[in-house]
Coordinates of C-alpha atoms in Angstrom, one line a residue:
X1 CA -15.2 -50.9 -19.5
X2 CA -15.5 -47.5 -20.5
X3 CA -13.9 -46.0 -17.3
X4 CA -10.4 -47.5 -18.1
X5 CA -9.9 -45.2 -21.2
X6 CA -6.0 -44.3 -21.6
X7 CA -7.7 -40.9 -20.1
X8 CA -9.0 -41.7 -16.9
X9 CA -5.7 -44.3 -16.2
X10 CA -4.1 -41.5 -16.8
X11 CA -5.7 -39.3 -14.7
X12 CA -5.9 -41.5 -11.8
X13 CA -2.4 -42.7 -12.0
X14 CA -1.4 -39.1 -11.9
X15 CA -3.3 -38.6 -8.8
X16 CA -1.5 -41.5 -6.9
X17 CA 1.5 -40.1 -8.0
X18 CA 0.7 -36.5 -6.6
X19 CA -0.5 -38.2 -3.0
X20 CA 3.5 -39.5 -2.8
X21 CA 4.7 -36.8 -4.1
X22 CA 3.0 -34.7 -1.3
X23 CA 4.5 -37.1 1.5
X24 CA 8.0 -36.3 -0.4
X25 CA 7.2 -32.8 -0.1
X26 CA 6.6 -32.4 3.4
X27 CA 9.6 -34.8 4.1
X28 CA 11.7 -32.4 2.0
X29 CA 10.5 -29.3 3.6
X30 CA 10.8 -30.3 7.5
X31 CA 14.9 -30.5 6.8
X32 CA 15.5 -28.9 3.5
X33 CA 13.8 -25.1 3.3
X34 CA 14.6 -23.5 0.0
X35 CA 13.4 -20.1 0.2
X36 CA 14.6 -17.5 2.2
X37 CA 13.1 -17.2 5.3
X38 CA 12.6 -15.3 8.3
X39 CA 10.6 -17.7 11.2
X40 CA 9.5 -15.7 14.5
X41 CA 7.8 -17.0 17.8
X42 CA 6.5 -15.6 20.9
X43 CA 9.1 -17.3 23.9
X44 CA 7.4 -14.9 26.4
X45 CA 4.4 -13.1 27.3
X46 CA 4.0 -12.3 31.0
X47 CA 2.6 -9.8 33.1
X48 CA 5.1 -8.1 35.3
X49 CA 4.4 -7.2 38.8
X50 CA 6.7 -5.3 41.4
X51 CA 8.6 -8.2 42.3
X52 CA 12.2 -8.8 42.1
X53 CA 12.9 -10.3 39.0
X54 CA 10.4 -7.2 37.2
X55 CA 12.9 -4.9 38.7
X56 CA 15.3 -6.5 37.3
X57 CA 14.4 -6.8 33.5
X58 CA 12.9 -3.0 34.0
X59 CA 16.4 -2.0 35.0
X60 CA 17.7 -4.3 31.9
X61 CA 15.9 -2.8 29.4
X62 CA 16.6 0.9 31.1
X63 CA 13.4 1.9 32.4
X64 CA 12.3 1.0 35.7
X65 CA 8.9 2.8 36.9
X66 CA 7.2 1.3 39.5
X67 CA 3.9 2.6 38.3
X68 CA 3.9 0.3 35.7
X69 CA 1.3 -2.0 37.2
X70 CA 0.1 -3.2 33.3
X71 CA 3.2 -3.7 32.3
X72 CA 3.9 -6.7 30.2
X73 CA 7.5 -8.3 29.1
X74 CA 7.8 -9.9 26.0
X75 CA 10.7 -12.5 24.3
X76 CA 10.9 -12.5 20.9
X77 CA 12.9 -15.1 18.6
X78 CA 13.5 -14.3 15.2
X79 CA 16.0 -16.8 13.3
X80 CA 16.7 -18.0 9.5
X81 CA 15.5 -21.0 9.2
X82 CA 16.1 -20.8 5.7
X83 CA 18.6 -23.1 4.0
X84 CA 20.2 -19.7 2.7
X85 CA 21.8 -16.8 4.1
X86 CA 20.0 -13.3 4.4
X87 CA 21.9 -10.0 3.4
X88 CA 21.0 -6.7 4.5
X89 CA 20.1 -6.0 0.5
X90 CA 17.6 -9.1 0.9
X91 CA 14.7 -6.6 2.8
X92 CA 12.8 -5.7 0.6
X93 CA 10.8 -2.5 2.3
X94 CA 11.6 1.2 1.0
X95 CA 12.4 1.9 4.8
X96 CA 16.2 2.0 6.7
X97 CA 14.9 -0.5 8.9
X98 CA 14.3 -4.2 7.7
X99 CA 11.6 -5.5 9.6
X100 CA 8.5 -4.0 12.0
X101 CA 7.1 -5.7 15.3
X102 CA 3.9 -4.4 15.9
X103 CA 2.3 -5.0 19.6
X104 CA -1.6 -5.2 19.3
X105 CA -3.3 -2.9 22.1
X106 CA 0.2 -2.3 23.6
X107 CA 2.8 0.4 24.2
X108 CA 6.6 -0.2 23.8
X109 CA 8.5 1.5 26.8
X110 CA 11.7 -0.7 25.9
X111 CA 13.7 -2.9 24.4
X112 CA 17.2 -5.1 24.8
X113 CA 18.4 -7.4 22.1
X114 CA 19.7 -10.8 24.1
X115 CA 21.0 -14.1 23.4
X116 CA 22.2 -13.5 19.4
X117 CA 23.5 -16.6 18.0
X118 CA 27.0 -14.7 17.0
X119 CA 27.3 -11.6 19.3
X120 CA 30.0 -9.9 16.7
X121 CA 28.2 -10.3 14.0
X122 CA 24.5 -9.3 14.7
X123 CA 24.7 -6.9 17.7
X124 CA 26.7 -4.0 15.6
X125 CA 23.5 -3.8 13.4
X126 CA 20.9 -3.1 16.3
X127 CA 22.0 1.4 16.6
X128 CA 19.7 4.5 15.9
X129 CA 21.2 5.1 12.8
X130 CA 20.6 1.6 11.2
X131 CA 16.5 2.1 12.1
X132 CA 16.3 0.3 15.7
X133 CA 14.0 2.5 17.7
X134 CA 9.9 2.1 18.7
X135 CA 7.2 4.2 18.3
X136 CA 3.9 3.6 19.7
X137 CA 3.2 -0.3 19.6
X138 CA 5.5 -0.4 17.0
X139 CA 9.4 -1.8 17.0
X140 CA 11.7 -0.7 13.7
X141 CA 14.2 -3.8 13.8
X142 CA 16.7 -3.5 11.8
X143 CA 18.6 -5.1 8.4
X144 CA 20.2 -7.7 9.8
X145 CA 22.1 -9.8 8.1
X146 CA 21.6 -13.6 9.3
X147 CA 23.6 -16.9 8.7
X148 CA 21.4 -19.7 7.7
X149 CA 20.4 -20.5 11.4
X150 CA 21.3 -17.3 12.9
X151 CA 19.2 -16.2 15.2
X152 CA 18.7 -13.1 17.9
X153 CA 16.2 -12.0 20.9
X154 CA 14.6 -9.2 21.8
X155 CA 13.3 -8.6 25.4
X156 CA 10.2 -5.7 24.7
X157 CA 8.5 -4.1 28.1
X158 CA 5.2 -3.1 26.7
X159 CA 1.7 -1.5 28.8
X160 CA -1.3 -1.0 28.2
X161 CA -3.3 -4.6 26.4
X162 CA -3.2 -7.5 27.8
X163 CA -1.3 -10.7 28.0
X164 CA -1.6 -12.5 24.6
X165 CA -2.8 -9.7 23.1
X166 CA -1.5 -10.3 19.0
X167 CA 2.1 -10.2 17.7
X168 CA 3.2 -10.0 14.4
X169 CA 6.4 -9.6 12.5
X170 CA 6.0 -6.9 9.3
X171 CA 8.5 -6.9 6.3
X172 CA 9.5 -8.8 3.2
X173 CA 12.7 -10.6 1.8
X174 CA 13.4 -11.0 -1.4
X175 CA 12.6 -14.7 -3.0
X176 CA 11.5 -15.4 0.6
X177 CA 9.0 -14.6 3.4
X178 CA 9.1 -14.0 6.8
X179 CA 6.0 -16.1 8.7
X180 CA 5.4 -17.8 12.6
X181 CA 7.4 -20.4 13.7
X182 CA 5.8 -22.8 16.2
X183 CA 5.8 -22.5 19.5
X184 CA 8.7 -23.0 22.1
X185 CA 6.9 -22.1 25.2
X186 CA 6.7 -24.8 27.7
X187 CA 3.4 -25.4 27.7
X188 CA 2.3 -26.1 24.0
X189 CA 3.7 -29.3 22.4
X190 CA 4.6 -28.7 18.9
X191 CA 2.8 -30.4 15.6
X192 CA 3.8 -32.8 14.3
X193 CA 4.8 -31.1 10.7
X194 CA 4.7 -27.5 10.3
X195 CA 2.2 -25.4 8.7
X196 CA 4.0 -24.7 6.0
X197 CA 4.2 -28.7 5.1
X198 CA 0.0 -29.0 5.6
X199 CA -0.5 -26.1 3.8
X200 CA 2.3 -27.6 0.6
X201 CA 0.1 -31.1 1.5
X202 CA -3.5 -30.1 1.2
X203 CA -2.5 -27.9 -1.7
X204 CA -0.8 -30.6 -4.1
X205 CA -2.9 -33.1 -3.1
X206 CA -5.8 -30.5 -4.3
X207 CA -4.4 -29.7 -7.7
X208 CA -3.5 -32.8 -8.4
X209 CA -7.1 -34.4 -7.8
X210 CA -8.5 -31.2 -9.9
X211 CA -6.1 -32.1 -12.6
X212 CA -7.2 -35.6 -12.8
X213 CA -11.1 -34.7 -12.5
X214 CA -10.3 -32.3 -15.7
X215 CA -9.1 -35.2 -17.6
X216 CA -12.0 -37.5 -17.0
X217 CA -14.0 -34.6 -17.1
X218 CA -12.0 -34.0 -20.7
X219 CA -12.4 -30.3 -20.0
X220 CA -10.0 -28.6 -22.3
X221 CA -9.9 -25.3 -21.3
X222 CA -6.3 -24.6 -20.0
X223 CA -6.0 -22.7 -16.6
X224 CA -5.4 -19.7 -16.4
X225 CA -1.5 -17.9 -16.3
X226 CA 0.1 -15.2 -14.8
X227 CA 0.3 -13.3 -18.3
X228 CA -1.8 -12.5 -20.6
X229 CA -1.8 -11.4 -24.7
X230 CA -4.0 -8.4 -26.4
X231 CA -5.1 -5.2 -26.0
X232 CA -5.7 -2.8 -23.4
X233 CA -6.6 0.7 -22.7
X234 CA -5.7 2.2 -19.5
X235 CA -7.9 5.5 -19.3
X236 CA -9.4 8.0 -15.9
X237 CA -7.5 10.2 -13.4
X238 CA -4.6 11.8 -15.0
X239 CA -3.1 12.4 -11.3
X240 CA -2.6 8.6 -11.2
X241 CA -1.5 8.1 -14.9
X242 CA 2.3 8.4 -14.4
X243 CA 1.6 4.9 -12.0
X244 CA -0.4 3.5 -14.7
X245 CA 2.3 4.0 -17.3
X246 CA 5.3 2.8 -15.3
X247 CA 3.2 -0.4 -14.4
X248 CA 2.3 -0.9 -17.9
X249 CA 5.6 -0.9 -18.8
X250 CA 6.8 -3.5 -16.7
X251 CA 4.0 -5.7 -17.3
X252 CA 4.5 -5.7 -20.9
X253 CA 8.6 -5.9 -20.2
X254 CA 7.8 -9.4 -17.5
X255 CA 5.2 -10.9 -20.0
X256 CA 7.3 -10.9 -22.5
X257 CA 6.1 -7.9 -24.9
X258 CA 3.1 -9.4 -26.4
X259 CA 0.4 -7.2 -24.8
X260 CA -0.2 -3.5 -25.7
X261 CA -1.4 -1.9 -23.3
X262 CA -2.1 2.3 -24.1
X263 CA -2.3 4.7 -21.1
X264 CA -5.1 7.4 -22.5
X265 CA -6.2 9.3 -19.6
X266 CA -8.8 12.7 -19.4
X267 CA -9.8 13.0 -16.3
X268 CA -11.8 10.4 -13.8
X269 CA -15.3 11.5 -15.2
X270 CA -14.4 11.3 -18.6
X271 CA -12.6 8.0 -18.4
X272 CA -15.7 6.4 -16.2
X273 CA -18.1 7.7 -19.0
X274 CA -15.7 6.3 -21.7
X275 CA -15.5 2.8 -20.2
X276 CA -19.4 3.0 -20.4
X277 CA -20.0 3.6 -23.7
X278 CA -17.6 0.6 -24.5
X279 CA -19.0 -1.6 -22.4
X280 CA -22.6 -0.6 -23.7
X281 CA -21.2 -1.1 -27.6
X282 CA -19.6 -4.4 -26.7
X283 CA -22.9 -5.6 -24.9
X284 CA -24.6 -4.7 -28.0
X285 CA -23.0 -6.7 -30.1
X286 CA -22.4 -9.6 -27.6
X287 CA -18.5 -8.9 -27.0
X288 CA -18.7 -9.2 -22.8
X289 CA -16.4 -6.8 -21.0
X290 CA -14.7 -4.2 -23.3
X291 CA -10.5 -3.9 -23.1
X292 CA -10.6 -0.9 -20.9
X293 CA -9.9 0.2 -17.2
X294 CA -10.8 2.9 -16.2
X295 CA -9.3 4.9 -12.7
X296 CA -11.2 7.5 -10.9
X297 CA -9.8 9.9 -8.2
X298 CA -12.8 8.5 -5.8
X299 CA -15.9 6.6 -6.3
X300 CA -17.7 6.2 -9.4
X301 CA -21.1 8.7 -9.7
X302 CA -24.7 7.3 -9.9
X303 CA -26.2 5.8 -12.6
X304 CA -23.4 3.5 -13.8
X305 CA -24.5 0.3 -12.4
X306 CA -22.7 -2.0 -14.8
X307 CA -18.8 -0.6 -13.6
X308 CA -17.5 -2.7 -11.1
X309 CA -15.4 -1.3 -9.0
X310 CA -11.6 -2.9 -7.5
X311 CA -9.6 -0.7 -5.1
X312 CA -5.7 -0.2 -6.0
X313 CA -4.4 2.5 -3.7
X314 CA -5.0 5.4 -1.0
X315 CA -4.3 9.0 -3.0
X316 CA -3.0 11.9 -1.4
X317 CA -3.6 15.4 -2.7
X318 CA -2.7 18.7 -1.3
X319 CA -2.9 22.5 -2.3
X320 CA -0.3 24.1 -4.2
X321 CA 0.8 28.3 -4.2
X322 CA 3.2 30.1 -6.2
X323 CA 6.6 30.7 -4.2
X324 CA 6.0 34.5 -3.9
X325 CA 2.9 33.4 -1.8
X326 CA 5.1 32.9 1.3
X327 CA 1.9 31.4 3.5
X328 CA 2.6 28.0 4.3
X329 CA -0.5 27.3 5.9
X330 CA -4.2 27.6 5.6
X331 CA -7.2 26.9 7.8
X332 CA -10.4 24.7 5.7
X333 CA -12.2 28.2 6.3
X334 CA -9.5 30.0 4.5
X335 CA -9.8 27.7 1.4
X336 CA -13.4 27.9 1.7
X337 CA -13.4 31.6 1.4
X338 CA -11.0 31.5 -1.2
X339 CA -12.9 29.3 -3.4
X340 CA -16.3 31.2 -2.7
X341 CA -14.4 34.4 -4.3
X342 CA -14.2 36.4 -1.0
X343 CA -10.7 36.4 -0.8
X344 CA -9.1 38.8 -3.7
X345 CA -5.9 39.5 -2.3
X346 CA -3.6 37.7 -0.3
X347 CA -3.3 40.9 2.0
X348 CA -6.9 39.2 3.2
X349 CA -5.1 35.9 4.5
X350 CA -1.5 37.9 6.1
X351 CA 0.4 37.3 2.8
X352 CA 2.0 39.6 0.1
X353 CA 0.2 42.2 -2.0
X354 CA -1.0 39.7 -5.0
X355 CA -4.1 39.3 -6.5
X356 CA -6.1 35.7 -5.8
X357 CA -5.8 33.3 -9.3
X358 CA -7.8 30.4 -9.1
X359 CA -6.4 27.3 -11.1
X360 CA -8.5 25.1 -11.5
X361 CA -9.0 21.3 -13.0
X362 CA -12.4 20.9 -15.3
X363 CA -15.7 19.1 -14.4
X364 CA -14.2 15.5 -15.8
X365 CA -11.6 15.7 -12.7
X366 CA -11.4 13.4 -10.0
X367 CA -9.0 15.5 -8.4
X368 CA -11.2 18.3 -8.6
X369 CA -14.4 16.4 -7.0
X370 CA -12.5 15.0 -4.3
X371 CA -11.1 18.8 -3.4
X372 CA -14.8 19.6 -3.5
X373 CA -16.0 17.0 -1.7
X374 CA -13.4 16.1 0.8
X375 CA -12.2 19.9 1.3
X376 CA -15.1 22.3 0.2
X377 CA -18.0 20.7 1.0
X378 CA -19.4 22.0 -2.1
X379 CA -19.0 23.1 -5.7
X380 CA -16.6 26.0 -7.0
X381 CA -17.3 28.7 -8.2
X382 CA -17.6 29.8 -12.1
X383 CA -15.1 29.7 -14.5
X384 CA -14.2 33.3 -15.3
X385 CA -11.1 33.0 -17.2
X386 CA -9.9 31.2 -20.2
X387 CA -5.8 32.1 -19.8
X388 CA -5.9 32.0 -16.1
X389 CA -4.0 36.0 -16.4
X390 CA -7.1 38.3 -17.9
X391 CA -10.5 38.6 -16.0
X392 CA -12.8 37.6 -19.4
X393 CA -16.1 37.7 -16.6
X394 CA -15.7 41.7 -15.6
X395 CA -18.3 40.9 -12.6
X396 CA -16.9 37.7 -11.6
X397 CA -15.1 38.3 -7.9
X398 CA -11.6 36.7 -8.2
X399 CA -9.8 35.1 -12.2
X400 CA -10.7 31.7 -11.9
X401 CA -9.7 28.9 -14.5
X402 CA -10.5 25.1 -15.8
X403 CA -7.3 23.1 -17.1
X404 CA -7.4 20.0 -18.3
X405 CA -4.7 17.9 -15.9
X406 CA -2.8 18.1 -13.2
X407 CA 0.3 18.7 -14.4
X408 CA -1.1 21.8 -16.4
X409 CA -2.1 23.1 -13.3
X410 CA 0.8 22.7 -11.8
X411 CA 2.9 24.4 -14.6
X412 CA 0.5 27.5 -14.8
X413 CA 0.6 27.9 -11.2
X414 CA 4.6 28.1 -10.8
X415 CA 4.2 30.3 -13.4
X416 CA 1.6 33.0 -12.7
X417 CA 2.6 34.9 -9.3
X418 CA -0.4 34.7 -6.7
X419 CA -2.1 31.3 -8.2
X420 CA -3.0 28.6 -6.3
X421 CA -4.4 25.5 -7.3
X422 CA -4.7 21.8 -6.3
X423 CA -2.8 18.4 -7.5
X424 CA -1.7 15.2 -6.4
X425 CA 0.9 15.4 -3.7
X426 CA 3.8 13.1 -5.5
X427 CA 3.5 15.5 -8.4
X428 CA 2.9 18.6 -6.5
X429 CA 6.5 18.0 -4.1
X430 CA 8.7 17.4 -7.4
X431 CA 7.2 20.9 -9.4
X432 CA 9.5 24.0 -9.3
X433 CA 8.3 27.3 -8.1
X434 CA 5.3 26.4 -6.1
X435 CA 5.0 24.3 -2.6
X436 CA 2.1 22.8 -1.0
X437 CA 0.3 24.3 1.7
X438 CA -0.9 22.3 5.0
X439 CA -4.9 22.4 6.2
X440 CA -5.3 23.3 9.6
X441 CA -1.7 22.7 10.7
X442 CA -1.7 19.3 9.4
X443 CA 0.9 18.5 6.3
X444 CA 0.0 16.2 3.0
X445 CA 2.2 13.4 4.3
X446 CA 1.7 9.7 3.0
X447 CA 3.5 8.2 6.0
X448 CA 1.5 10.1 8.4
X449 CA -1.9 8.8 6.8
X450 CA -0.9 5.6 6.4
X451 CA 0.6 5.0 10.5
X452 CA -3.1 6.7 11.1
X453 CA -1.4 9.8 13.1
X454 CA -2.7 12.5 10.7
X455 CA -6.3 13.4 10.2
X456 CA -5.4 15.2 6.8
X457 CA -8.7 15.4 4.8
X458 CA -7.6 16.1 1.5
X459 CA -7.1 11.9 0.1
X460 CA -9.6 9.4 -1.6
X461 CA -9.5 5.6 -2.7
X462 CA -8.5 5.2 -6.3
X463 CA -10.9 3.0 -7.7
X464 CA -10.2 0.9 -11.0
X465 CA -13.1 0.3 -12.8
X466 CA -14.3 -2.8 -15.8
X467 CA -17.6 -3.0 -17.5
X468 CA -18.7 -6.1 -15.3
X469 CA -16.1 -8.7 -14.5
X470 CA -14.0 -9.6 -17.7
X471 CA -12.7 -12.9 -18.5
X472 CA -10.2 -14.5 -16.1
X473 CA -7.6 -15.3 -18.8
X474 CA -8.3 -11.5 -20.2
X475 CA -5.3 -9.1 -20.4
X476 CA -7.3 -6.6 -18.2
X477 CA -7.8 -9.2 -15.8
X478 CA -4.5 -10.4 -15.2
X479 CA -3.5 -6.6 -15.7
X480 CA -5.3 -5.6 -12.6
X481 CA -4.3 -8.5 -10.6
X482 CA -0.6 -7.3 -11.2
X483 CA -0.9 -3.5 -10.3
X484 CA -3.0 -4.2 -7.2
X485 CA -1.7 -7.1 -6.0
X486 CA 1.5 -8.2 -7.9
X487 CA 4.6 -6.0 -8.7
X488 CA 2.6 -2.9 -9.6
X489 CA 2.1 -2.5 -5.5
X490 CA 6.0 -1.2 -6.0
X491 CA 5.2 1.2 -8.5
X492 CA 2.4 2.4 -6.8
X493 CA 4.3 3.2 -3.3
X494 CA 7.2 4.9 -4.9
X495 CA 4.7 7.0 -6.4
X496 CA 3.7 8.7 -3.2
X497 CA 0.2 6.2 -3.1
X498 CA -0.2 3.8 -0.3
X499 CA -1.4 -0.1 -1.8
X500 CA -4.9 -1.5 -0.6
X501 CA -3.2 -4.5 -0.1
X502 CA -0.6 -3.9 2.1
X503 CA -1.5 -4.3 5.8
X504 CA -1.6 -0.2 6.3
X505 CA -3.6 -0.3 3.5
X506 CA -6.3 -3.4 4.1
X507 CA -7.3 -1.2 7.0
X508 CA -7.3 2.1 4.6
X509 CA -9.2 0.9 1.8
X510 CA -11.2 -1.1 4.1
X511 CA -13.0 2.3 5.2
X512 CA -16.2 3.7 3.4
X513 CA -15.9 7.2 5.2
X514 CA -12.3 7.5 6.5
X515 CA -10.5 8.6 3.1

């Protein structure tokens, strides 16, 4: 028969073989964990009423206000249940604290860390100045070192929400996770395997049926990797260019050095119309998706139906003014006038005796649209200078220049007493003889945005951009994958930029009309 070709035995053989391998791995994974991990359950969520045993905890957790009628009390478990040990080095987050609770709906009023599995060991850890402290529904835990099966409690009084309302455990460990555990309340009756066990199941089991259909199917095409070979040109916002490069370089430093990837950036406009004409050459002579990415401050303009968009990060920009302009703040009306040319002297706005210089990115800025759009609510005014000093426009009403990328601007206004200008804020807070200014009384802070406490206009989505959807195997493919999801999300925070993909920025990016 032609069925039992040396392929197909093959393929079916390997099949069997991956159905008893799954049953080994969820065998293997119910008493022998390998990663490090940090398991977490809800042990208690009541309502508390004005009862004794309320009193009690209130008094516990050293609060006790009998107002409190939607007060809830909370027990949380968190334990290795790793098969190694966790150090405090093993958080990963850029924070003091190690790990954040987060209380759907609700307010924490308090907290008392109870039953620890080693009282000498964990309970020196839990002080102010090692992170532990709450904010809003939020509670910083922090770095902890635990014993493989170490374990602590924490008794939270919460209001506002309701019972059941949802609980989850924020942070990352390095080579591990930190997930759910099931349930130890009374009342549910725990599976039979864990989730973690289905989940390893269904997915062997998966592959190794795909495999074996692949050989029957004698599809050769080999699946794709992490890595990819080639070319690549990174081009678009100059702001987010020092990102781009420090991601490029690690790609091409984890994948071993065979892709090339050059960082060419002019501006968001100028990259987005560069990609175009790629992708239009290529299409022409039947290439598919050029090498190129471009990112744009913001989204792409009308008319460029063929760029598809993927969101990397939330960008924050602010406004920048020579030292010897001692204002430190400014009202959207006050920029507004400023950039109509009504302002001439800082005299007009309570500062020093200096004459206005605008400093200004060109047309092909992303920076520059978003400043317009997000801050101005319409264009600038004309250019009227060429060295940002000399008035070459005798009628114009203030100097006002173009430069060509944010760090130019920043440079010529440190330089040139009484200039102000506009950059991205990661940039802006490292540059010598200038400091930002706040809008309205609110400051260009990254945390602030991010915890959704600020409504700071001045910030926009960077977008990165392909001509269509390139190849799955493609270097700019796997290229994006790994600054928007992989390791670049690293890059990309230290940076001063908050990920789309982090749960902050899910919610962020998520939004059409809230950045």
């Amino acid at each position: 028969m032609e069925w039992l070709s040396t392929e197909n035995v093959v393929a079916v053989a390997t099949a069997a073989l991956g159905i008893v391998a799954s049953g080994v791995m969820v065998w293997y994974e119910r008493r022998v964990p390998r990663r490090k991990r940090i398991g977490y359950r809800v042990q208690m969520d009541n309502p508390i009423g004005d009862d004794v045993r309320s009193g009690r905890a209130n008094r516990r957790l050293g609060l006790f206000d009998e107002g409190m009628a939607d007060a809830t009390l909370v027990l949380l478990r968190i334990e290795n249940d790793g098969s190694q040990g966790i150090d405090r080095d093993d958080y990963t987050g850029p924070e003091v604290h190690g790990l954040t609770a987060v209380f759907a709906g609700r307010t924490v009023r308090g907290v008392s860390v109870t039953q620890p599995s080693d009282t000498d060991h964990l309970m020196d850890h839990f002080t102010a100045e090692r992170g532990f402290a709450h904010d809003g529904n939020t509670l910083r835990i922090p770095r902890v070192p635990l014993n493989r099966g170490d374990h602590f409690k924490l008794l939270v009084l919460l209001s506002g929400g309701d019972v059941g309302d949802e609980i989850r455990l924020v942070g990352g460990l390095r080579d591990g996770e930190v997930h759910p555990n099931r349930s130890a309340t009374p009342d549910d009756t725990p599976p039979l395997f864990s989730r973690a066990a289905r989940l390893i199941t269904i997915a062997l089991t998966a592959s190794v049926v795909t495999l074996a259909a692949i050989v029957v199917a004698q599809d050769d095409t080999p699946p794709p990797i992490g890595c990819a070979s080639g070319t690549l040109t990174l081009t678009g916002s100059t702001a987010f260019a020092p990102v781009l490069r420090e991601v490029a370089r690690k790609y091409e430093r984890d994948c071993g050095g065979d892709p090339a990837i050059e960082v060419d950036t002019h501006g968001s406009t100028a990259g987005l119309r560069e990609l175009a004409s790629a992708g239009a050459r290529a299409a022409r002579d039947g290439q598919g998706s050029p090498p190129v990415v471009a990112l744009s401050d913001g989204p792409k303009p009308a008319g460029l139906p063929a760029l598809r968009e993927n969101r990397v990060a939330v960008s924050v920009f602010t406004l920048v003014v020579h030292d010897d302009v001692h204002l430190k703040n400014l009202s959207t009306d006050d920029v507004r006038r400023l950039y109509r040319g009504e302002i001439r002297n800082w005299r007009q706005l309570g500062g020093p005796d200096l004459r206005v210089h605008l400093v200004s990115r060109d047309a092909n800025s992303g920076t520059r649209q978003v400043f317009q759009r997000r801050v101005l609510g319409r264009g600038e005014i004309a250019n009227s200078s060429v060295d940002c000093v000399h008035k070459d426009d005798p009628t114009a009403a203030v100097i006002r220049c173009e430069l060509d990328s944010t760090q130019q601007v920043l440079t010529t206004v440190a330089a040139l007493p009484g200039a102000i200008g506009y950059s991205e804020l990661n940039l802006a807070a490292r540059a010598k003889g200038l400091h930002t200014l706040r809008l309205d009384g609110d400051p260009a802070s990254v945390d602030a945005i991010e915890h959704g406490t600020s409504d700071y206009p001045y910030r926009e989505i960077e977008y990165a951009y392909t001509y269509g959807r390139p190849p799955a195997d493609s270097l700019a493919s796997s290229f994006l994958t790994y600054l928007s999801r992989g390791n670049g999300q690293d890059v990309i925070r230290t940076h001063g930029h908050v990920p789309c993909w982090t749960p902050e920025g899910l919610t962020l990016c998520a939004r059409d009309d809230g950045v």
